[in-house]
PDB file of C-alpha atoms in Angstrom:
ATOM      1  CA  UNK N   1     -27.121 -14.100 -25.170  1.00 61.00           C
ATOM      2  CA  UNK N   2     -25.764 -11.881 -22.405  1.00 65.00           C
ATOM      3  CA  UNK N   3     -22.241 -11.838 -21.053  1.00 70.00           C
ATOM      4  CA  UNK N   4     -21.433 -11.239 -17.399  1.00 67.00           C
ATOM      5  CA  UNK N   5     -19.416  -8.207 -18.546  1.00 75.00           C
ATOM      6  CA  UNK N   6     -22.708  -6.631 -19.624  1.00 81.00           C
ATOM      7  CA  UNK N   7     -23.985  -7.008 -16.058  1.00 76.00           C
ATOM      8  CA  UNK N   8     -20.822  -5.300 -14.877  1.00 80.00           C
ATOM      9  CA  UNK N   9     -21.234  -2.385 -17.306  1.00 81.00           C
ATOM     10  CA  UNK N  10     -24.991  -1.963 -16.924  1.00 86.00           C
ATOM     11  CA  UNK N  11     -25.412  -2.670 -13.188  1.00 86.00           C
ATOM     12  CA  UNK N  12     -22.139  -2.762 -11.283  1.00 88.00           C
ATOM     13  CA  UNK N  13     -20.280   0.188 -12.793  1.00 89.00           C
ATOM     14  CA  UNK N  14     -23.050   2.823 -12.437  1.00 90.00           C
ATOM     15  CA  UNK N  15     -23.705   1.681  -8.876  1.00 92.00           C
ATOM     16  CA  UNK N  16     -20.039   1.794  -7.874  1.00 92.00           C
ATOM     17  CA  UNK N  17     -19.435   5.181  -9.487  1.00 92.00           C
ATOM     18  CA  UNK N  18     -22.532   6.637  -7.855  1.00 91.00           C
ATOM     19  CA  UNK N  19     -21.606   5.345  -4.402  1.00 93.00           C
ATOM     20  CA  UNK N  20     -17.969   6.377  -4.725  1.00 93.00           C
ATOM     21  CA  UNK N  21     -18.812   9.834  -6.053  1.00 91.00           C
ATOM     22  CA  UNK N  22     -21.139  10.394  -3.108  1.00 91.00           C
ATOM     23  CA  UNK N  23     -18.545   9.262  -0.566  1.00 92.00           C
ATOM     24  CA  UNK N  24     -15.832  11.443  -2.108  1.00 93.00           C
ATOM     25  CA  UNK N  25     -18.114  14.475  -2.059  1.00 91.00           C
ATOM     26  CA  UNK N  26     -18.860  13.804   1.614  1.00 92.00           C
ATOM     27  CA  UNK N  27     -15.109  13.850   2.270  1.00 92.00           C
ATOM     28  CA  UNK N  28     -14.796  17.364   0.891  1.00 93.00           C
ATOM     29  CA  UNK N  29     -13.744  16.783  -2.708  1.00 92.00           C
ATOM     30  CA  UNK N  30     -15.153  19.190  -5.255  1.00 91.00           C
ATOM     31  CA  UNK N  31     -17.158  18.027  -8.242  1.00 90.00           C
ATOM     32  CA  UNK N  32     -14.095  18.702 -10.398  1.00 91.00           C
ATOM     33  CA  UNK N  33     -11.867  16.686  -8.036  1.00 91.00           C
ATOM     34  CA  UNK N  34     -14.258  13.734  -8.139  1.00 91.00           C
ATOM     35  CA  UNK N  35     -14.372  13.881 -11.929  1.00 89.00           C
ATOM     36  CA  UNK N  36     -10.565  13.767 -12.097  1.00 91.00           C
ATOM     37  CA  UNK N  37     -10.296  10.884  -9.627  1.00 88.00           C
ATOM     38  CA  UNK N  38     -12.971   8.778 -11.322  1.00 88.00           C
ATOM     39  CA  UNK N  39     -11.953   9.716 -14.857  1.00 88.00           C
ATOM     40  CA  UNK N  40     -15.429  10.929 -15.802  1.00 87.00           C
ATOM     41  CA  UNK N  41     -16.986  14.269 -16.733  1.00 89.00           C
ATOM     42  CA  UNK N  42     -18.259  16.785 -14.199  1.00 88.00           C
ATOM     43  CA  UNK N  43     -21.738  16.449 -15.681  1.00 88.00           C
ATOM     44  CA  UNK N  44     -21.600  12.721 -14.964  1.00 87.00           C
ATOM     45  CA  UNK N  45     -20.555  13.446 -11.372  1.00 86.00           C
ATOM     46  CA  UNK N  46     -23.510  15.820 -11.087  1.00 86.00           C
ATOM     47  CA  UNK N  47     -25.884  13.090 -12.274  1.00 86.00           C
ATOM     48  CA  UNK N  48     -24.474  10.640  -9.737  1.00 83.00           C
ATOM     49  CA  UNK N  49     -24.676  13.219  -6.949  1.00 76.00           C
ATOM     50  CA  UNK N  50     -28.294  14.092  -7.717  1.00 78.00           C
ATOM     51  CA  UNK N  51     -29.442  10.499  -7.983  1.00 79.00           C
ATOM     52  CA  UNK N  52     -30.125  10.715 -11.701  1.00 84.00           C
ATOM     53  CA  UNK N  53     -28.398   7.370 -12.268  1.00 85.00           C
ATOM     54  CA  UNK N  54     -30.218   4.181 -11.328  1.00 86.00           C
ATOM     55  CA  UNK N  55     -28.249   1.986  -8.961  1.00 88.00           C
ATOM     56  CA  UNK N  56     -28.658  -1.708  -8.285  1.00 89.00           C
ATOM     57  CA  UNK N  57     -29.680  -1.977  -4.631  1.00 92.00           C
ATOM     58  CA  UNK N  58     -28.491  -5.574  -4.328  1.00 90.00           C
ATOM     59  CA  UNK N  59     -25.010  -4.507  -5.351  1.00 90.00           C
ATOM     60  CA  UNK N  60     -25.101  -1.362  -3.210  1.00 91.00           C
ATOM     61  CA  UNK N  61     -26.210  -3.348  -0.130  1.00 92.00           C
ATOM     62  CA  UNK N  62     -23.490  -5.996  -0.437  1.00 90.00           C
ATOM     63  CA  UNK N  63     -21.134  -5.734   2.563  1.00 91.00           C
ATOM     64  CA  UNK N  64     -18.022  -6.267   0.444  1.00 91.00           C
ATOM     65  CA  UNK N  65     -19.058  -3.478  -1.900  1.00 92.00           C
ATOM     66  CA  UNK N  66     -19.753  -1.127   1.007  1.00 93.00           C
ATOM     67  CA  UNK N  67     -16.435  -1.930   2.681  1.00 93.00           C
ATOM     68  CA  UNK N  68     -14.491  -1.454  -0.550  1.00 93.00           C
ATOM     69  CA  UNK N  69     -16.199   1.866  -1.300  1.00 94.00           C
ATOM     70  CA  UNK N  70     -15.404   3.161   2.209  1.00 94.00           C
ATOM     71  CA  UNK N  71     -11.762   2.078   1.965  1.00 92.00           C
ATOM     72  CA  UNK N  72     -11.258   3.547  -1.492  1.00 94.00           C
ATOM     73  CA  UNK N  73     -13.037   6.796  -0.641  1.00 94.00           C
ATOM     74  CA  UNK N  74     -10.784   7.247   2.401  1.00 94.00           C
ATOM     75  CA  UNK N  75      -7.651   6.487   0.401  1.00 92.00           C
ATOM     76  CA  UNK N  76      -8.530   8.521  -2.678  1.00 94.00           C
ATOM     77  CA  UNK N  77      -9.505  11.564  -0.616  1.00 93.00           C
ATOM     78  CA  UNK N  78      -6.188  11.580   1.267  1.00 91.00           C
ATOM     79  CA  UNK N  79      -3.992  10.522  -1.639  1.00 89.00           C
ATOM     80  CA  UNK N  80      -2.982   7.252   0.031  1.00 88.00           C
ATOM     81  CA  UNK N  81      -4.711   5.332  -2.769  1.00 89.00           C
ATOM     82  CA  UNK N  82      -4.102   6.174  -6.414  1.00 90.00           C
ATOM     83  CA  UNK N  83      -6.796   5.930  -9.107  1.00 90.00           C
ATOM     84  CA  UNK N  84      -4.821   3.012 -10.584  1.00 88.00           C
ATOM     85  CA  UNK N  85      -4.881   1.124  -7.293  1.00 88.00           C
ATOM     86  CA  UNK N  86      -8.598   1.879  -6.873  1.00 90.00           C
ATOM     87  CA  UNK N  87      -9.210   0.463 -10.345  1.00 89.00           C
ATOM     88  CA  UNK N  88      -7.279  -2.695  -9.472  1.00 87.00           C
ATOM     89  CA  UNK N  89      -9.172  -3.172  -6.211  1.00 89.00           C
ATOM     90  CA  UNK N  90     -12.514  -2.761  -7.972  1.00 90.00           C
ATOM     91  CA  UNK N  91     -11.425  -5.139 -10.728  1.00 85.00           C
ATOM     92  CA  UNK N  92     -10.590  -7.734  -8.090  1.00 85.00           C
ATOM     93  CA  UNK N  93     -13.950  -7.141  -6.404  1.00 87.00           C
ATOM     94  CA  UNK N  94     -15.698  -7.691  -9.736  1.00 84.00           C
ATOM     95  CA  UNK N  95     -13.928 -11.005 -10.246  1.00 81.00           C
ATOM     96  CA  UNK N  96     -14.815 -12.125  -6.725  1.00 81.00           C
ATOM     97  CA  UNK N  97     -18.470 -11.271  -7.288  1.00 82.00           C
ATOM     98  CA  UNK N  98     -18.389 -13.047 -10.664  1.00 76.00           C
ATOM     99  CA  UNK N  99     -17.338 -16.346  -9.117  1.00 71.00           C
ATOM    100  CA  UNK N 100     -20.016 -18.998  -9.609  1.00 59.00           C
ATOM    101  CA  UNK N 101     -22.762 -18.566  -7.048  1.00 64.00           C
ATOM    102  CA  UNK N 102     -21.754 -15.059  -5.960  1.00 79.00           C
ATOM    103  CA  UNK N 103     -23.650 -11.813  -6.501  1.00 83.00           C
ATOM    104  CA  UNK N 104     -22.763 -10.955 -10.097  1.00 77.00           C
ATOM    105  CA  UNK N 105     -22.951 -14.623 -11.024  1.00 71.00           C
ATOM    106  CA  UNK N 106     -26.468 -14.713  -9.527  1.00 76.00           C
ATOM    107  CA  UNK N 107     -27.511 -11.648 -11.499  1.00 78.00           C
ATOM    108  CA  UNK N 108     -26.039 -13.244 -14.609  1.00 65.00           C
ATOM    109  CA  UNK N 109     -27.921 -16.481 -14.025  1.00 72.00           C
ATOM    110  CA  UNK N 110     -31.131 -14.551 -13.512  1.00 75.00           C
ATOM    111  CA  UNK N 111     -30.574 -12.845 -16.861  1.00 76.00           C
ATOM    112  CA  UNK N 112     -29.562 -16.138 -18.505  1.00 69.00           C
ATOM    113  CA  UNK N 113     -31.341 -18.915 -16.517  1.00 69.00           C
ATOM    114  CA  UNK N 114     -29.722 -21.670 -18.576  1.00 63.00           C
ATOM    115  CA  UNK N 115     -26.388 -20.945 -16.908  1.00 53.00           C
ATOM    116  CA  UNK N 116     -27.646 -22.359 -13.617  1.00 55.00           C
ATOM    117  CA  UNK N 117     -27.472 -25.851 -15.108  1.00 53.00           C
ATOM    118  CA  UNK N 118     -23.708 -25.599 -15.611  1.00 47.00           C
ATOM    119  CA  UNK N 119     -22.451 -24.246 -12.287  1.00 47.00           C
ATOM    120  CA  UNK N 120     -19.514 -22.673 -14.099  1.00 46.00           C
ATOM    121  CA  UNK N 121     -17.143 -20.163 -12.549  1.00 43.00           C
ATOM    122  CA  UNK N 122     -16.583 -16.940 -14.432  1.00 40.00           C
ATOM    123  CA  UNK N 123     -13.509 -15.885 -12.499  1.00 40.00           C
ATOM    124  CA  UNK N 124     -10.990 -15.127 -15.235  1.00 38.00           C
ATOM    125  CA  UNK N 125      -8.526 -12.757 -13.600  1.00 43.00           C
ATOM    126  CA  UNK N 126      -5.978 -13.344 -10.895  1.00 48.00           C
ATOM    127  CA  UNK N 127      -6.803 -11.156  -7.859  1.00 52.00           C
ATOM    128  CA  UNK N 128      -3.193 -11.407  -6.669  1.00 55.00           C
ATOM    129  CA  UNK N 129      -1.647  -9.944  -9.793  1.00 62.00           C
ATOM    130  CA  UNK N 130       1.822  -8.413  -9.746  1.00 73.00           C
ATOM    131  CA  UNK N 131       0.335  -4.998 -10.460  1.00 68.00           C
ATOM    132  CA  UNK N 132      -2.034  -5.200  -7.516  1.00 74.00           C
ATOM    133  CA  UNK N 133       0.754  -6.364  -5.217  1.00 85.00           C
ATOM    134  CA  UNK N 134       3.039  -3.532  -6.332  1.00 88.00           C
ATOM    135  CA  UNK N 135       0.314  -0.933  -5.872  1.00 84.00           C
ATOM    136  CA  UNK N 136      -0.335  -2.198  -2.355  1.00 87.00           C
ATOM    137  CA  UNK N 137       3.345  -1.844  -1.465  1.00 93.00           C
ATOM    138  CA  UNK N 138       3.492   1.705  -2.837  1.00 92.00           C
ATOM    139  CA  UNK N 139       0.246   2.612  -1.062  1.00 90.00           C
ATOM    140  CA  UNK N 140       1.648   1.312   2.230  1.00 92.00           C
ATOM    141  CA  UNK N 141       4.765   3.412   1.690  1.00 95.00           C
ATOM    142  CA  UNK N 142       2.723   6.534   1.061  1.00 93.00           C
ATOM    143  CA  UNK N 143       0.915   6.024   4.351  1.00 93.00           C
ATOM    144  CA  UNK N 144       4.187   5.431   6.167  1.00 96.00           C
ATOM    145  CA  UNK N 145       5.735   8.542   4.665  1.00 96.00           C
ATOM    146  CA  UNK N 146       2.690  10.563   5.669  1.00 94.00           C
ATOM    147  CA  UNK N 147       3.185   9.413   9.257  1.00 95.00           C
ATOM    148  CA  UNK N 148       6.822  10.544   9.201  1.00 96.00           C
ATOM    149  CA  UNK N 149       6.109  13.866   7.511  1.00 94.00           C
ATOM    150  CA  UNK N 150       3.486  14.665  10.146  1.00 93.00           C
ATOM    151  CA  UNK N 151       5.625  13.482  13.057  1.00 94.00           C
ATOM    152  CA  UNK N 152       6.990  16.531  14.838  1.00 92.00           C
ATOM    153  CA  UNK N 153      10.707  16.131  15.398  1.00 94.00           C
ATOM    154  CA  UNK N 154      11.381  13.311  12.951  1.00 97.00           C
ATOM    155  CA  UNK N 155      13.822  15.511  11.041  1.00 96.00           C
ATOM    156  CA  UNK N 156      16.331  15.281  13.891  1.00 96.00           C
ATOM    157  CA  UNK N 157      16.459  11.488  13.447  1.00 97.00           C
ATOM    158  CA  UNK N 158      17.478  11.776   9.801  1.00 97.00           C
ATOM    159  CA  UNK N 159      21.219  10.986   9.374  1.00 96.00           C
ATOM    160  CA  UNK N 160      23.550  13.080   7.251  1.00 95.00           C
ATOM    161  CA  UNK N 161      23.281  10.539   4.428  1.00 94.00           C
ATOM    162  CA  UNK N 162      19.500  10.828   4.523  1.00 96.00           C
ATOM    163  CA  UNK N 163      16.825   8.313   5.475  1.00 97.00           C
ATOM    164  CA  UNK N 164      14.808   6.011   3.316  1.00 98.00           C
ATOM    165  CA  UNK N 165      11.637   4.150   4.135  1.00 98.00           C
ATOM    166  CA  UNK N 166      11.387   1.046   1.956  1.00 98.00           C
ATOM    167  CA  UNK N 167       8.982  -1.838   1.491  1.00 98.00           C
ATOM    168  CA  UNK N 168       9.129  -4.921  -0.701  1.00 97.00           C
ATOM    169  CA  UNK N 169       6.836  -7.356  -2.452  1.00 96.00           C
ATOM    170  CA  UNK N 170       6.208 -10.719  -0.724  1.00 94.00           C
ATOM    171  CA  UNK N 171       8.587 -12.615  -3.024  1.00 93.00           C
ATOM    172  CA  UNK N 172      11.244  -9.894  -3.335  1.00 96.00           C
ATOM    173  CA  UNK N 173      14.588 -11.045  -4.710  1.00 95.00           C
ATOM    174  CA  UNK N 174      16.462  -7.862  -5.644  1.00 96.00           C
ATOM    175  CA  UNK N 175      16.256  -4.088  -5.289  1.00 96.00           C
ATOM    176  CA  UNK N 176      13.840  -3.840  -8.212  1.00 96.00           C
ATOM    177  CA  UNK N 177      11.307  -5.573  -5.926  1.00 96.00           C
ATOM    178  CA  UNK N 178      11.811  -2.937  -3.208  1.00 98.00           C
ATOM    179  CA  UNK N 179      10.094   0.447  -3.316  1.00 97.00           C
ATOM    180  CA  UNK N 180      11.518   3.534  -1.656  1.00 97.00           C
ATOM    181  CA  UNK N 181      11.904   7.298  -1.973  1.00 97.00           C
ATOM    182  CA  UNK N 182      13.985   8.518  -4.930  1.00 96.00           C
ATOM    183  CA  UNK N 183      16.832  10.624  -3.575  1.00 93.00           C
ATOM    184  CA  UNK N 184      16.011   9.656   0.024  1.00 95.00           C
ATOM    185  CA  UNK N 185      14.386  11.667   2.835  1.00 97.00           C
ATOM    186  CA  UNK N 186      16.340  14.702   4.072  1.00 95.00           C
ATOM    187  CA  UNK N 187      16.283  17.244   6.860  1.00 94.00           C
ATOM    188  CA  UNK N 188      15.959  20.653   5.213  1.00 92.00           C
ATOM    189  CA  UNK N 189      16.187  23.385   7.846  1.00 90.00           C
ATOM    190  CA  UNK N 190      14.496  21.202  10.431  1.00 92.00           C
ATOM    191  CA  UNK N 191      11.767  20.000   8.114  1.00 93.00           C
ATOM    192  CA  UNK N 192      11.300  16.436   6.887  1.00 96.00           C
ATOM    193  CA  UNK N 193      11.526  16.610   3.109  1.00 95.00           C
ATOM    194  CA  UNK N 194      10.347  13.798   0.832  1.00 95.00           C
ATOM    195  CA  UNK N 195      11.499  14.819  -2.672  1.00 94.00           C
ATOM    196  CA  UNK N 196       9.250  12.472  -4.661  1.00 92.00           C
ATOM    197  CA  UNK N 197       6.683   9.726  -4.397  1.00 92.00           C
ATOM    198  CA  UNK N 198       7.826   6.138  -3.801  1.00 94.00           C
ATOM    199  CA  UNK N 199       9.076   4.032  -6.699  1.00 94.00           C
ATOM    200  CA  UNK N 200      10.530   0.574  -7.149  1.00 96.00           C
ATOM    201  CA  UNK N 201      14.251   0.100  -7.635  1.00 96.00           C
ATOM    202  CA  UNK N 202      15.366   3.501  -6.330  1.00 96.00           C
ATOM    203  CA  UNK N 203      16.871   2.438  -2.991  1.00 95.00           C
ATOM    204  CA  UNK N 204      20.118   0.530  -2.903  1.00 93.00           C
ATOM    205  CA  UNK N 205      21.452   0.846   0.634  1.00 94.00           C
ATOM    206  CA  UNK N 206      18.355   0.326   2.819  1.00 97.00           C
ATOM    207  CA  UNK N 207      16.911  -2.101   0.277  1.00 97.00           C
ATOM    208  CA  UNK N 208      20.084  -4.185   0.517  1.00 96.00           C
ATOM    209  CA  UNK N 209      19.759  -4.315   4.313  1.00 97.00           C
ATOM    210  CA  UNK N 210      16.110  -5.395   4.100  1.00 98.00           C
ATOM    211  CA  UNK N 211      16.757  -8.047   1.452  1.00 97.00           C
ATOM    212  CA  UNK N 212      19.759  -9.455   3.308  1.00 96.00           C
ATOM    213  CA  UNK N 213      17.770  -9.690   6.530  1.00 97.00           C
ATOM    214  CA  UNK N 214      14.927 -11.475   4.725  1.00 97.00           C
ATOM    215  CA  UNK N 215      17.291 -13.939   3.054  1.00 97.00           C
ATOM    216  CA  UNK N 216      18.538 -14.929   6.492  1.00 97.00           C
ATOM    217  CA  UNK N 217      15.068 -15.499   7.879  1.00 96.00           C
ATOM    218  CA  UNK N 218      13.932 -12.107   9.144  1.00 96.00           C
ATOM    219  CA  UNK N 219      10.147 -11.743   9.044  1.00 95.00           C
ATOM    220  CA  UNK N 220      10.124  -8.202   7.661  1.00 97.00           C
ATOM    221  CA  UNK N 221       8.787  -6.468   4.580  1.00 98.00           C
ATOM    222  CA  UNK N 222       9.793  -2.879   5.344  1.00 98.00           C
ATOM    223  CA  UNK N 223      12.703  -0.953   6.844  1.00 98.00           C
ATOM    224  CA  UNK N 224      14.020   2.515   7.574  1.00 98.00           C
ATOM    225  CA  UNK N 225      17.418   3.918   8.526  1.00 98.00           C
ATOM    226  CA  UNK N 226      17.761   6.623  11.183  1.00 98.00           C
ATOM    227  CA  UNK N 227      20.665   8.278  12.982  1.00 97.00           C
ATOM    228  CA  UNK N 228      22.372   6.216  15.663  1.00 96.00           C
ATOM    229  CA  UNK N 229      22.060   7.346  19.274  1.00 96.00           C
ATOM    230  CA  UNK N 230      22.485   5.205  22.379  1.00 96.00           C
ATOM    231  CA  UNK N 231      19.208   6.561  23.754  1.00 97.00           C
ATOM    232  CA  UNK N 232      17.310   5.672  20.584  1.00 97.00           C
ATOM    233  CA  UNK N 233      18.635   2.118  20.603  1.00 97.00           C
ATOM    234  CA  UNK N 234      17.715   1.764  24.270  1.00 97.00           C
ATOM    235  CA  UNK N 235      14.219   3.127  23.632  1.00 97.00           C
ATOM    236  CA  UNK N 236      13.622   0.643  20.824  1.00 97.00           C
ATOM    237  CA  UNK N 237      14.703  -2.321  22.962  1.00 96.00           C
ATOM    238  CA  UNK N 238      12.498  -1.077  25.796  1.00 96.00           C
ATOM    239  CA  UNK N 239       9.585  -1.189  23.374  1.00 94.00           C
ATOM    240  CA  UNK N 240      10.221  -4.863  22.683  1.00 96.00           C
ATOM    241  CA  UNK N 241      12.582  -4.749  19.738  1.00 97.00           C
ATOM    242  CA  UNK N 242      15.516  -7.143  19.593  1.00 97.00           C
ATOM    243  CA  UNK N 243      18.712  -5.429  18.463  1.00 97.00           C
ATOM    244  CA  UNK N 244      21.716  -6.873  16.631  1.00 96.00           C
ATOM    245  CA  UNK N 245      24.930  -5.114  15.684  1.00 95.00           C
ATOM    246  CA  UNK N 246      26.705  -5.523  12.365  1.00 92.00           C
ATOM    247  CA  UNK N 247      29.946  -4.170  10.938  1.00 83.00           C
ATOM    248  CA  UNK N 248      29.487  -2.236   7.709  1.00 65.00           C
ATOM    249  CA  UNK N 249      33.218  -2.203   6.998  1.00 60.00           C
ATOM    250  CA  UNK N 250      32.675  -5.577   5.343  1.00 63.00           C
ATOM    251  CA  UNK N 251      30.146  -6.316   2.617  1.00 84.00           C
ATOM    252  CA  UNK N 252      26.879  -4.980   3.986  1.00 90.00           C
ATOM    253  CA  UNK N 253      24.721  -7.899   2.840  1.00 92.00           C
ATOM    254  CA  UNK N 254      27.070 -10.443   4.412  1.00 93.00           C
ATOM    255  CA  UNK N 255      27.368  -8.403   7.606  1.00 93.00           C
ATOM    256  CA  UNK N 256      23.604  -8.072   7.970  1.00 95.00           C
ATOM    257  CA  UNK N 257      23.163 -11.765   7.250  1.00 94.00           C
ATOM    258  CA  UNK N 258      25.673 -12.695   9.944  1.00 94.00           C
ATOM    259  CA  UNK N 259      23.922 -10.438  12.455  1.00 94.00           C
ATOM    260  CA  UNK N 260      20.548 -12.060  11.742  1.00 96.00           C
ATOM    261  CA  UNK N 261      22.094 -15.528  11.968  1.00 95.00           C
ATOM    262  CA  UNK N 262      23.410 -14.640  15.422  1.00 95.00           C
ATOM    263  CA  UNK N 263      20.129 -13.020  16.523  1.00 95.00           C
ATOM    264  CA  UNK N 264      17.229 -14.472  14.448  1.00 95.00           C
ATOM    265  CA  UNK N 265      14.583 -12.420  16.288  1.00 95.00           C
ATOM    266  CA  UNK N 266      16.277  -9.098  15.541  1.00 97.00           C
ATOM    267  CA  UNK N 267      13.986  -6.281  14.382  1.00 97.00           C
ATOM    268  CA  UNK N 268      16.571  -3.544  14.879  1.00 98.00           C
ATOM    269  CA  UNK N 269      20.000  -3.624  13.233  1.00 97.00           C
ATOM    270  CA  UNK N 270      22.706  -1.086  13.964  1.00 96.00           C
ATOM    271  CA  UNK N 271      26.310  -0.237  13.276  1.00 93.00           C
ATOM    272  CA  UNK N 272      28.289   2.280  15.287  1.00 91.00           C
ATOM    273  CA  UNK N 273      30.310   3.679  12.420  1.00 81.00           C
ATOM    274  CA  UNK N 274      33.947   3.923  11.520  1.00 75.00           C
ATOM    275  CA  UNK N 275      36.263   5.914   9.302  1.00 76.00           C
ATOM    276  CA  UNK N 276      34.035   7.549   6.700  1.00 78.00           C
ATOM    277  CA  UNK N 277      31.026   5.522   7.855  1.00 85.00           C
ATOM    278  CA  UNK N 278      28.131   7.179   9.661  1.00 92.00           C
ATOM    279  CA  UNK N 279      26.597   5.207  12.558  1.00 94.00           C
ATOM    280  CA  UNK N 280      23.043   4.140  11.745  1.00 96.00           C
ATOM    281  CA  UNK N 281      20.058   2.260  13.116  1.00 98.00           C
ATOM    282  CA  UNK N 282      17.787   0.209  10.852  1.00 98.00           C
ATOM    283  CA  UNK N 283      14.265  -0.540  12.059  1.00 98.00           C
ATOM    284  CA  UNK N 284      12.534  -3.510  10.412  1.00 98.00           C
ATOM    285  CA  UNK N 285       8.835  -4.286  10.399  1.00 97.00           C
ATOM    286  CA  UNK N 286       5.895  -5.989   8.748  1.00 97.00           C
ATOM    287  CA  UNK N 287       4.961  -2.954   6.649  1.00 96.00           C
ATOM    288  CA  UNK N 288       5.853   0.678   6.106  1.00 97.00           C
ATOM    289  CA  UNK N 289       3.169   2.001   8.453  1.00 96.00           C
ATOM    290  CA  UNK N 290       4.296  -0.092  11.422  1.00 97.00           C
ATOM    291  CA  UNK N 291       7.931   0.887  10.849  1.00 98.00           C
ATOM    292  CA  UNK N 292       6.956   4.565  10.687  1.00 97.00           C
ATOM    293  CA  UNK N 293       4.899   4.162  13.876  1.00 97.00           C
ATOM    294  CA  UNK N 294       7.891   2.609  15.656  1.00 97.00           C
ATOM    295  CA  UNK N 295      10.057   5.560  14.686  1.00 97.00           C
ATOM    296  CA  UNK N 296       7.388   8.081  15.650  1.00 97.00           C
ATOM    297  CA  UNK N 297       7.220   6.508  19.107  1.00 96.00           C
ATOM    298  CA  UNK N 298      10.822   7.642  19.661  1.00 96.00           C
ATOM    299  CA  UNK N 299       9.908  11.328  19.404  1.00 95.00           C
TER     300      UNK N 299
END
């Protein structure tokens, strides 16, 4: 009797760790860094690096494995992917390869030939779990924030109240389903300052704008607020954005909803301020990276 999990432990895991360790080393990580990222000892990393661990060539040559290793190595080396997200992505890959007839299922059937008579699927985990979805949103935000931090001149677009780049899960209903920067993004002596990594439930204002727009039909999953300038608004419309004005004197969710109802294609929302209210522009988009790219194009 042999379980498919034994194939994963004996064949898949050593192969994946070996390939990933090699790719991370090629991207400049030290042996100690690789050990920390993979959660293994430095001596184990050394064995992987020197080819002292036998890998399964069929697994190593699978295109999905290769693509996943490349993506995770890029993300882990830059910090755009966390070890937790990497674990989730590999777990999902395992479950895909375990599906009846796929690679790990084939290896399992070869080890236990009787299984071929049943044609059973061994997929037991949901690849679209809430945890995986949340990690993807946070990862997207990290990449978007990296774009803004590296964009020369972005600090001048940050309003006095601060900016926040937010992104939500596909079925977001309230601010707990929206991730953003705790404490917001500020201009500190001309430098874009992100005080902490993104978290869920920490943005109220920009999250409210995004959620209200979505409830009224906007096709957006991310948003950012920047300072209002006539030239900035004109530049965004020249780049193909549709703008709609709302009045923040009233309830912001209702005001945003009314603006979207009047202009369903709007991807830029703005309000020109009032007594005690700073004028702002909100840029909406499909994900945090595209929103950050739109803002960077203004510089």
